[in-house]
């Protein structure tokens, strides 16, 4: 009987409960899996383990299970499973990064704990594992993002992040927001006015209304939708607004 015919719903259910209630920094260990790290030095390993704490991978390789009890790790038995990066570093795979330390989205210690767990027979390689996620999500044993379960045992993990609603959101009322006003770059070239009704109006080099549109603020991030149809982004850093190479301050 193949692993796809086994009881998916009960797969490591206790481990899931432990991960969801883990607020004390306990390590999580997926053990006895085939791991396709996509790291050029580590490569692919059979019967291996991957250990992460919170959002970071701390170790990959065989024999990590021996220390699991000492470390009070949450153990996820992954026998018959293949683990691949949930996000692939295409630039690294194409030789576009010169140092291993620059590789991102690989299952390498120090990188984010973003991983996908599927049965061996559905994961001949990384593309086929990712195809399983997209076309047969009910066969996915685990999808983990920054250490938190998103999918588990063929279904949504409890408390998982929800996708943003489809469609352009309404503009909030920003009356009284300290970020409303005219932001000016250090060369006095760009003036970007953010108004309380969620609109922006840019003057560039003395040319008024160079760009106009809507904006939304989410934490320190600001997203722009120009009336011409394109999207852009900026970031608030302290008392500065960084946007496409400009550093602005409130005028």
PDB file of C-alpha atoms in Angstrom:
ATOM      1  CA  UNK A   1       0.000   0.000   0.000  1.00  0.00           C
ATOM      2  CA  UNK A   2       1.405   3.391  -0.961  1.00  0.00           C
ATOM      3  CA  UNK A   3       1.724   6.248   1.467  1.00  0.00           C
ATOM      4  CA  UNK A   4      -0.975   8.098  -0.476  1.00  0.00           C
ATOM      5  CA  UNK A   5      -3.438   5.370   0.577  1.00  0.00           C
ATOM      6  CA  UNK A   6      -2.716   5.616   4.297  1.00  0.00           C
ATOM      7  CA  UNK A   7      -4.693   7.587   6.878  1.00  0.00           C
ATOM      8  CA  UNK A   8      -3.675  11.117   5.936  1.00  0.00           C
ATOM      9  CA  UNK A   9      -5.994  12.759   8.439  1.00  0.00           C
ATOM     10  CA  UNK A  10      -4.161  11.316  11.433  1.00  0.00           C
ATOM     11  CA  UNK A  11      -0.661  12.095  10.222  1.00  0.00           C
ATOM     12  CA  UNK A  12       1.402  13.315  13.192  1.00  0.00           C
ATOM     13  CA  UNK A  13      -1.653  14.910  14.780  1.00  0.00           C
ATOM     14  CA  UNK A  14      -0.031  15.155  18.220  1.00  0.00           C
ATOM     15  CA  UNK A  15       3.028  16.854  16.736  1.00  0.00           C
ATOM     16  CA  UNK A  16       0.746  19.394  15.051  1.00  0.00           C
ATOM     17  CA  UNK A  17      -0.954  20.152  18.349  1.00  0.00           C
ATOM     18  CA  UNK A  18       2.445  20.597  19.993  1.00  0.00           C
ATOM     19  CA  UNK A  19       3.673  22.929  17.247  1.00  0.00           C
ATOM     20  CA  UNK A  20       0.532  25.062  17.379  1.00  0.00           C
ATOM     21  CA  UNK A  21       0.797  25.430  21.154  1.00  0.00           C
ATOM     22  CA  UNK A  22       4.561  25.964  21.090  1.00  0.00           C
ATOM     23  CA  UNK A  23       5.273  29.398  22.530  1.00  0.00           C
ATOM     24  CA  UNK A  24       8.416  28.536  24.450  1.00  0.00           C
ATOM     25  CA  UNK A  25      10.801  28.169  21.528  1.00  0.00           C
ATOM     26  CA  UNK A  26      10.854  24.363  21.436  1.00  0.00           C
ATOM     27  CA  UNK A  27      12.746  23.031  18.408  1.00  0.00           C
ATOM     28  CA  UNK A  28      10.792  21.126  15.755  1.00  0.00           C
ATOM     29  CA  UNK A  29      12.396  18.083  14.118  1.00  0.00           C
ATOM     30  CA  UNK A  30      11.125  16.433  10.956  1.00  0.00           C
ATOM     31  CA  UNK A  31      12.904  13.080  11.008  1.00  0.00           C
ATOM     32  CA  UNK A  32      13.752  10.136   8.712  1.00  0.00           C
ATOM     33  CA  UNK A  33      12.855  11.899   5.460  1.00  0.00           C
ATOM     34  CA  UNK A  34      14.386  12.257   2.044  1.00  0.00           C
ATOM     35  CA  UNK A  35      15.459  15.896   1.951  1.00  0.00           C
ATOM     36  CA  UNK A  36      16.079  17.821  -1.269  1.00  0.00           C
ATOM     37  CA  UNK A  37      17.845  20.851   0.179  1.00  0.00           C
ATOM     38  CA  UNK A  38      18.679  22.490  -3.196  1.00  0.00           C
ATOM     39  CA  UNK A  39      21.888  23.637  -1.518  1.00  0.00           C
ATOM     40  CA  UNK A  40      24.912  22.967  -3.792  1.00  0.00           C
ATOM     41  CA  UNK A  41      27.047  21.607  -0.959  1.00  0.00           C
ATOM     42  CA  UNK A  42      24.501  19.668   1.094  1.00  0.00           C
ATOM     43  CA  UNK A  43      22.556  18.226  -1.836  1.00  0.00           C
ATOM     44  CA  UNK A  44      19.973  15.461  -1.320  1.00  0.00           C
ATOM     45  CA  UNK A  45      19.961  13.125   1.693  1.00  0.00           C
ATOM     46  CA  UNK A  46      17.965   9.997   2.482  1.00  0.00           C
ATOM     47  CA  UNK A  47      16.876   9.057   5.999  1.00  0.00           C
ATOM     48  CA  UNK A  48      17.731  12.567   7.167  1.00  0.00           C
ATOM     49  CA  UNK A  49      16.368  15.117   9.609  1.00  0.00           C
ATOM     50  CA  UNK A  50      15.708  18.842   9.517  1.00  0.00           C
ATOM     51  CA  UNK A  51      15.602  20.896  12.703  1.00  0.00           C
ATOM     52  CA  UNK A  52      14.209  24.395  13.026  1.00  0.00           C
ATOM     53  CA  UNK A  53      13.475  26.797  15.844  1.00  0.00           C
ATOM     54  CA  UNK A  54      10.800  29.319  15.035  1.00  0.00           C
ATOM     55  CA  UNK A  55      11.396  30.829  11.624  1.00  0.00           C
ATOM     56  CA  UNK A  56      14.969  29.555  11.129  1.00  0.00           C
ATOM     57  CA  UNK A  57      16.467  26.224  10.134  1.00  0.00           C
ATOM     58  CA  UNK A  58      19.285  25.339  12.527  1.00  0.00           C
ATOM     59  CA  UNK A  59      20.445  21.907  11.294  1.00  0.00           C
ATOM     60  CA  UNK A  60      19.982  19.461   8.419  1.00  0.00           C
ATOM     61  CA  UNK A  61      21.345  15.929   8.103  1.00  0.00           C
ATOM     62  CA  UNK A  62      21.348  12.421   9.521  1.00  0.00           C
ATOM     63  CA  UNK A  63      21.361  11.509  13.227  1.00  0.00           C
ATOM     64  CA  UNK A  64      19.784  14.704  14.537  1.00  0.00           C
ATOM     65  CA  UNK A  65      17.078  12.550  16.126  1.00  0.00           C
ATOM     66  CA  UNK A  66      19.552  11.302  18.734  1.00  0.00           C
ATOM     67  CA  UNK A  67      19.539  14.718  20.408  1.00  0.00           C
ATOM     68  CA  UNK A  68      15.792  15.318  20.075  1.00  0.00           C
ATOM     69  CA  UNK A  69      14.935  14.189  23.611  1.00  0.00           C
ATOM     70  CA  UNK A  70      17.791  16.197  25.102  1.00  0.00           C
ATOM     71  CA  UNK A  71      16.570  19.316  23.308  1.00  0.00           C
ATOM     72  CA  UNK A  72      12.878  18.712  24.137  1.00  0.00           C
ATOM     73  CA  UNK A  73      12.177  18.827  20.414  1.00  0.00           C
ATOM     74  CA  UNK A  74       8.765  18.270  18.861  1.00  0.00           C
ATOM     75  CA  UNK A  75       9.316  15.249  16.624  1.00  0.00           C
ATOM     76  CA  UNK A  76       7.473  14.782  13.332  1.00  0.00           C
ATOM     77  CA  UNK A  77       7.987  11.259  11.966  1.00  0.00           C
ATOM     78  CA  UNK A  78       8.424  11.763   8.219  1.00  0.00           C
ATOM     79  CA  UNK A  79       9.121   8.187   7.152  1.00  0.00           C
ATOM     80  CA  UNK A  80       8.197   7.725   3.490  1.00  0.00           C
ATOM     81  CA  UNK A  81       8.168  11.480   2.912  1.00  0.00           C
ATOM     82  CA  UNK A  82      10.235  13.895   0.870  1.00  0.00           C
ATOM     83  CA  UNK A  83      10.911  17.407   2.135  1.00  0.00           C
ATOM     84  CA  UNK A  84      11.667  20.223  -0.319  1.00  0.00           C
ATOM     85  CA  UNK A  85      11.910  24.007  -0.035  1.00  0.00           C
ATOM     86  CA  UNK A  86       8.467  25.595  -0.155  1.00  0.00           C
ATOM     87  CA  UNK A  87      10.072  28.453  -2.089  1.00  0.00           C
ATOM     88  CA  UNK A  88      12.879  27.787  -4.570  1.00  0.00           C
ATOM     89  CA  UNK A  89      15.799  30.164  -5.087  1.00  0.00           C
ATOM     90  CA  UNK A  90      15.707  30.218  -8.879  1.00  0.00           C
ATOM     91  CA  UNK A  91      18.577  32.719  -9.109  1.00  0.00           C
ATOM     92  CA  UNK A  92      20.844  30.410  -7.100  1.00  0.00           C
ATOM     93  CA  UNK A  93      19.851  27.362  -9.156  1.00  0.00           C
ATOM     94  CA  UNK A  94      20.725  29.258 -12.323  1.00  0.00           C
ATOM     95  CA  UNK A  95      24.152  30.165 -10.956  1.00  0.00           C
ATOM     96  CA  UNK A  96      23.178  33.752 -10.281  1.00  0.00           C
ATOM     97  CA  UNK A  97      24.668  33.923  -6.781  1.00  0.00           C
ATOM     98  CA  UNK A  98      28.384  33.753  -6.168  1.00  0.00           C
ATOM     99  CA  UNK A  99      28.457  32.538  -2.563  1.00  0.00           C
ATOM    100  CA  UNK A 100      26.534  29.850  -0.717  1.00  0.00           C
ATOM    101  CA  UNK A 101      25.825  32.387   2.003  1.00  0.00           C
ATOM    102  CA  UNK A 102      23.825  34.346  -0.566  1.00  0.00           C
ATOM    103  CA  UNK A 103      21.531  31.418  -1.355  1.00  0.00           C
ATOM    104  CA  UNK A 104      17.990  31.953  -0.100  1.00  0.00           C
ATOM    105  CA  UNK A 105      14.957  29.662  -0.187  1.00  0.00           C
ATOM    106  CA  UNK A 106      17.048  26.516   0.183  1.00  0.00           C
ATOM    107  CA  UNK A 107      16.855  24.102   3.120  1.00  0.00           C
ATOM    108  CA  UNK A 108      20.128  25.332   4.562  1.00  0.00           C
ATOM    109  CA  UNK A 109      20.902  26.165   8.202  1.00  0.00           C
ATOM    110  CA  UNK A 110      20.329  29.872   8.717  1.00  0.00           C
ATOM    111  CA  UNK A 111      17.592  30.115   6.093  1.00  0.00           C
ATOM    112  CA  UNK A 112      13.874  30.430   6.711  1.00  0.00           C
ATOM    113  CA  UNK A 113      11.971  27.337   7.776  1.00  0.00           C
ATOM    114  CA  UNK A 114       9.758  27.266   4.674  1.00  0.00           C
ATOM    115  CA  UNK A 115       9.281  23.622   3.712  1.00  0.00           C
ATOM    116  CA  UNK A 116       6.913  21.251   1.942  1.00  0.00           C
ATOM    117  CA  UNK A 117       6.420  17.602   2.918  1.00  0.00           C
ATOM    118  CA  UNK A 118       4.856  15.153   0.429  1.00  0.00           C
ATOM    119  CA  UNK A 119       4.987  11.364  -0.075  1.00  0.00           C
ATOM    120  CA  UNK A 120       8.093  10.082  -1.841  1.00  0.00           C
ATOM    121  CA  UNK A 121       6.150   8.830  -4.861  1.00  0.00           C
ATOM    122  CA  UNK A 122       4.816  12.340  -5.491  1.00  0.00           C
ATOM    123  CA  UNK A 123       8.194  14.028  -5.234  1.00  0.00           C
ATOM    124  CA  UNK A 124      10.655  12.680  -7.760  1.00  0.00           C
ATOM    125  CA  UNK A 125      12.134  16.174  -7.732  1.00  0.00           C
ATOM    126  CA  UNK A 126      11.317  19.651  -6.482  1.00  0.00           C
ATOM    127  CA  UNK A 127       9.065  20.600  -9.446  1.00  0.00           C
ATOM    128  CA  UNK A 128       6.923  17.487  -8.978  1.00  0.00           C
ATOM    129  CA  UNK A 129       6.636  18.135  -5.234  1.00  0.00           C
ATOM    130  CA  UNK A 130       5.508  21.698  -5.902  1.00  0.00           C
ATOM    131  CA  UNK A 131       3.099  20.413  -8.552  1.00  0.00           C
ATOM    132  CA  UNK A 132       1.558  18.170  -5.884  1.00  0.00           C
ATOM    133  CA  UNK A 133       0.987  21.227  -3.720  1.00  0.00           C
ATOM    134  CA  UNK A 134      -0.798  23.009  -6.552  1.00  0.00           C
ATOM    135  CA  UNK A 135      -2.792  20.130  -8.066  1.00  0.00           C
ATOM    136  CA  UNK A 136      -3.250  17.634  -5.211  1.00  0.00           C
ATOM    137  CA  UNK A 137      -3.087  19.601  -1.945  1.00  0.00           C
ATOM    138  CA  UNK A 138      -5.063  16.867  -0.195  1.00  0.00           C
ATOM    139  CA  UNK A 139      -1.917  14.707  -0.457  1.00  0.00           C
ATOM    140  CA  UNK A 140       0.354  17.285   1.196  1.00  0.00           C
ATOM    141  CA  UNK A 141       1.454  16.180   4.646  1.00  0.00           C
ATOM    142  CA  UNK A 142       2.812  19.568   5.700  1.00  0.00           C
ATOM    143  CA  UNK A 143       3.411  23.033   4.349  1.00  0.00           C
ATOM    144  CA  UNK A 144       5.320  25.161   6.829  1.00  0.00           C
ATOM    145  CA  UNK A 145       5.980  28.889   6.438  1.00  0.00           C
ATOM    146  CA  UNK A 146       8.475  30.540   8.799  1.00  0.00           C
ATOM    147  CA  UNK A 147       8.010  27.654  11.219  1.00  0.00           C
ATOM    148  CA  UNK A 148       4.204  27.786  11.319  1.00  0.00           C
ATOM    149  CA  UNK A 149       1.960  25.136   9.710  1.00  0.00           C
ATOM    150  CA  UNK A 150      -0.136  26.312   6.784  1.00  0.00           C
ATOM    151  CA  UNK A 151      -1.332  22.908   5.531  1.00  0.00           C
ATOM    152  CA  UNK A 152      -1.235  19.687   7.523  1.00  0.00           C
ATOM    153  CA  UNK A 153      -2.417  16.156   6.697  1.00  0.00           C
ATOM    154  CA  UNK A 154      -4.213  17.232   3.542  1.00  0.00           C
ATOM    155  CA  UNK A 155      -6.081  20.209   4.972  1.00  0.00           C
ATOM    156  CA  UNK A 156      -5.709  23.719   6.344  1.00  0.00           C
ATOM    157  CA  UNK A 157      -3.815  23.946   9.617  1.00  0.00           C
ATOM    158  CA  UNK A 158      -5.838  25.496  12.465  1.00  0.00           C
ATOM    159  CA  UNK A 159      -5.173  29.211  12.811  1.00  0.00           C
ATOM    160  CA  UNK A 160      -3.318  29.430   9.530  1.00  0.00           C
ATOM    161  CA  UNK A 161      -2.868  32.786   7.864  1.00  0.00           C
ATOM    162  CA  UNK A 162      -5.722  33.637   5.540  1.00  0.00           C
ATOM    163  CA  UNK A 163      -5.259  34.922   2.042  1.00  0.00           C
ATOM    164  CA  UNK A 164      -6.094  38.591   1.503  1.00  0.00           C
ATOM    165  CA  UNK A 165      -9.511  39.289   0.078  1.00  0.00           C
ATOM    166  CA  UNK A 166      -9.689  39.519  -3.681  1.00  0.00           C
ATOM    167  CA  UNK A 167     -10.221  43.005  -5.035  1.00  0.00           C
ATOM    168  CA  UNK A 168      -8.939  46.483  -4.300  1.00  0.00           C
ATOM    169  CA  UNK A 169      -9.682  47.442  -0.689  1.00  0.00           C
ATOM    170  CA  UNK A 170     -11.527  50.577   0.302  1.00  0.00           C
ATOM    171  CA  UNK A 171      -9.378  53.515   1.302  1.00  0.00           C
ATOM    172  CA  UNK A 172      -9.299  53.956   5.085  1.00  0.00           C
ATOM    173  CA  UNK A 173      -9.935  57.224   6.882  1.00  0.00           C
ATOM    174  CA  UNK A 174      -6.453  58.389   7.923  1.00  0.00           C
ATOM    175  CA  UNK A 175      -7.554  61.522   9.720  1.00  0.00           C
ATOM    176  CA  UNK A 176      -5.046  62.176  12.496  1.00  0.00           C
ATOM    177  CA  UNK A 177      -2.430  59.765  11.146  1.00  0.00           C
ATOM    178  CA  UNK A 178       1.134  61.064  11.660  1.00  0.00           C
ATOM    179  CA  UNK A 179       1.986  59.808   8.178  1.00  0.00           C
ATOM    180  CA  UNK A 180      -0.431  62.097   6.398  1.00  0.00           C
ATOM    181  CA  UNK A 181       1.204  65.178   4.889  1.00  0.00           C
ATOM    182  CA  UNK A 182       3.749  66.166   2.249  1.00  0.00           C
ATOM    183  CA  UNK A 183       6.889  64.047   2.083  1.00  0.00           C
ATOM    184  CA  UNK A 184       9.903  65.716   0.450  1.00  0.00           C
ATOM    185  CA  UNK A 185      13.190  64.142  -0.614  1.00  0.00           C
ATOM    186  CA  UNK A 186      16.538  65.672   0.370  1.00  0.00           C
ATOM    187  CA  UNK A 187      17.084  67.223  -3.077  1.00  0.00           C
ATOM    188  CA  UNK A 188      13.644  68.866  -3.070  1.00  0.00           C
ATOM    189  CA  UNK A 189      12.849  67.069  -6.336  1.00  0.00           C
ATOM    190  CA  UNK A 190      10.051  64.786  -5.212  1.00  0.00           C
ATOM    191  CA  UNK A 191       7.089  66.038  -3.188  1.00  0.00           C
ATOM    192  CA  UNK A 192       4.634  63.247  -2.337  1.00  0.00           C
ATOM    193  CA  UNK A 193       1.453  64.314  -0.601  1.00  0.00           C
ATOM    194  CA  UNK A 194      -0.465  61.654   1.321  1.00  0.00           C
ATOM    195  CA  UNK A 195      -3.983  62.742   2.210  1.00  0.00           C
ATOM    196  CA  UNK A 196      -6.376  61.408   4.831  1.00  0.00           C
ATOM    197  CA  UNK A 197      -8.727  59.976   2.198  1.00  0.00           C
ATOM    198  CA  UNK A 198      -6.055  57.538   1.000  1.00  0.00           C
ATOM    199  CA  UNK A 199      -4.918  59.465  -2.071  1.00  0.00           C
ATOM    200  CA  UNK A 200      -1.429  60.575  -3.075  1.00  0.00           C
ATOM    201  CA  UNK A 201      -0.317  63.345  -5.401  1.00  0.00           C
ATOM    202  CA  UNK A 202       3.298  63.710  -6.547  1.00  0.00           C
ATOM    203  CA  UNK A 203       5.142  66.766  -7.757  1.00  0.00           C
ATOM    204  CA  UNK A 204       8.410  65.901  -9.524  1.00  0.00           C
ATOM    205  CA  UNK A 205      10.956  68.555 -10.440  1.00  0.00           C
ATOM    206  CA  UNK A 206       8.325  71.239 -10.154  1.00  0.00           C
ATOM    207  CA  UNK A 207       5.902  69.321 -12.407  1.00  0.00           C
ATOM    208  CA  UNK A 208       2.606  69.079 -10.477  1.00  0.00           C
ATOM    209  CA  UNK A 209       0.421  65.970 -10.507  1.00  0.00           C
ATOM    210  CA  UNK A 210       3.165  63.872 -12.095  1.00  0.00           C
ATOM    211  CA  UNK A 211       1.628  60.805 -10.507  1.00  0.00           C
ATOM    212  CA  UNK A 212      -1.621  60.446  -8.610  1.00  0.00           C
ATOM    213  CA  UNK A 213      -3.476  57.507  -7.147  1.00  0.00           C
ATOM    214  CA  UNK A 214      -4.484  55.557  -4.064  1.00  0.00           C
ATOM    215  CA  UNK A 215      -2.370  54.204  -1.229  1.00  0.00           C
ATOM    216  CA  UNK A 216      -2.718  51.798   1.683  1.00  0.00           C
ATOM    217  CA  UNK A 217      -0.507  51.573   4.784  1.00  0.00           C
ATOM    218  CA  UNK A 218       0.132  48.202   6.426  1.00  0.00           C
ATOM    219  CA  UNK A 219       2.505  48.572   9.362  1.00  0.00           C
ATOM    220  CA  UNK A 220       5.671  50.132   7.937  1.00  0.00           C
ATOM    221  CA  UNK A 221       4.761  49.317   4.347  1.00  0.00           C
ATOM    222  CA  UNK A 222       2.886  51.586   1.957  1.00  0.00           C
ATOM    223  CA  UNK A 223       1.390  50.274  -1.303  1.00  0.00           C
ATOM    224  CA  UNK A 224       0.509  52.597  -4.150  1.00  0.00           C
ATOM    225  CA  UNK A 225      -1.950  52.065  -7.006  1.00  0.00           C
ATOM    226  CA  UNK A 226      -1.454  54.808  -9.552  1.00  0.00           C
ATOM    227  CA  UNK A 227      -4.351  56.096 -11.611  1.00  0.00           C
ATOM    228  CA  UNK A 228      -2.355  54.938 -14.655  1.00  0.00           C
ATOM    229  CA  UNK A 229      -2.743  51.350 -13.424  1.00  0.00           C
ATOM    230  CA  UNK A 230       0.689  50.390 -12.030  1.00  0.00           C
ATOM    231  CA  UNK A 231       1.539  49.371  -8.462  1.00  0.00           C
ATOM    232  CA  UNK A 232       4.503  50.527  -6.373  1.00  0.00           C
ATOM    233  CA  UNK A 233       5.713  50.171  -2.805  1.00  0.00           C
ATOM    234  CA  UNK A 234       7.543  52.148  -0.120  1.00  0.00           C
ATOM    235  CA  UNK A 235       8.636  51.667   3.492  1.00  0.00           C
ATOM    236  CA  UNK A 236       8.529  53.882   6.545  1.00  0.00           C
ATOM    237  CA  UNK A 237      11.778  53.676   8.494  1.00  0.00           C
ATOM    238  CA  UNK A 238      11.628  55.828  11.566  1.00  0.00           C
ATOM    239  CA  UNK A 239      10.900  59.364  10.396  1.00  0.00           C
ATOM    240  CA  UNK A 240      11.799  58.559   6.774  1.00  0.00           C
ATOM    241  CA  UNK A 241       9.777  57.294   3.825  1.00  0.00           C
ATOM    242  CA  UNK A 242      11.801  55.206   1.350  1.00  0.00           C
ATOM    243  CA  UNK A 243      10.317  54.898  -2.144  1.00  0.00           C
ATOM    244  CA  UNK A 244      12.059  53.844  -5.397  1.00  0.00           C
ATOM    245  CA  UNK A 245      15.426  55.228  -4.347  1.00  0.00           C
ATOM    246  CA  UNK A 246      14.109  58.397  -2.731  1.00  0.00           C
ATOM    247  CA  UNK A 247      14.404  59.082   0.994  1.00  0.00           C
ATOM    248  CA  UNK A 248      11.756  61.538   2.107  1.00  0.00           C
ATOM    249  CA  UNK A 249      10.871  63.419   5.275  1.00  0.00           C
ATOM    250  CA  UNK A 250       7.656  65.169   6.212  1.00  0.00           C
ATOM    251  CA  UNK A 251       7.791  68.776   5.137  1.00  0.00           C
TER     252      UNK A 251
END
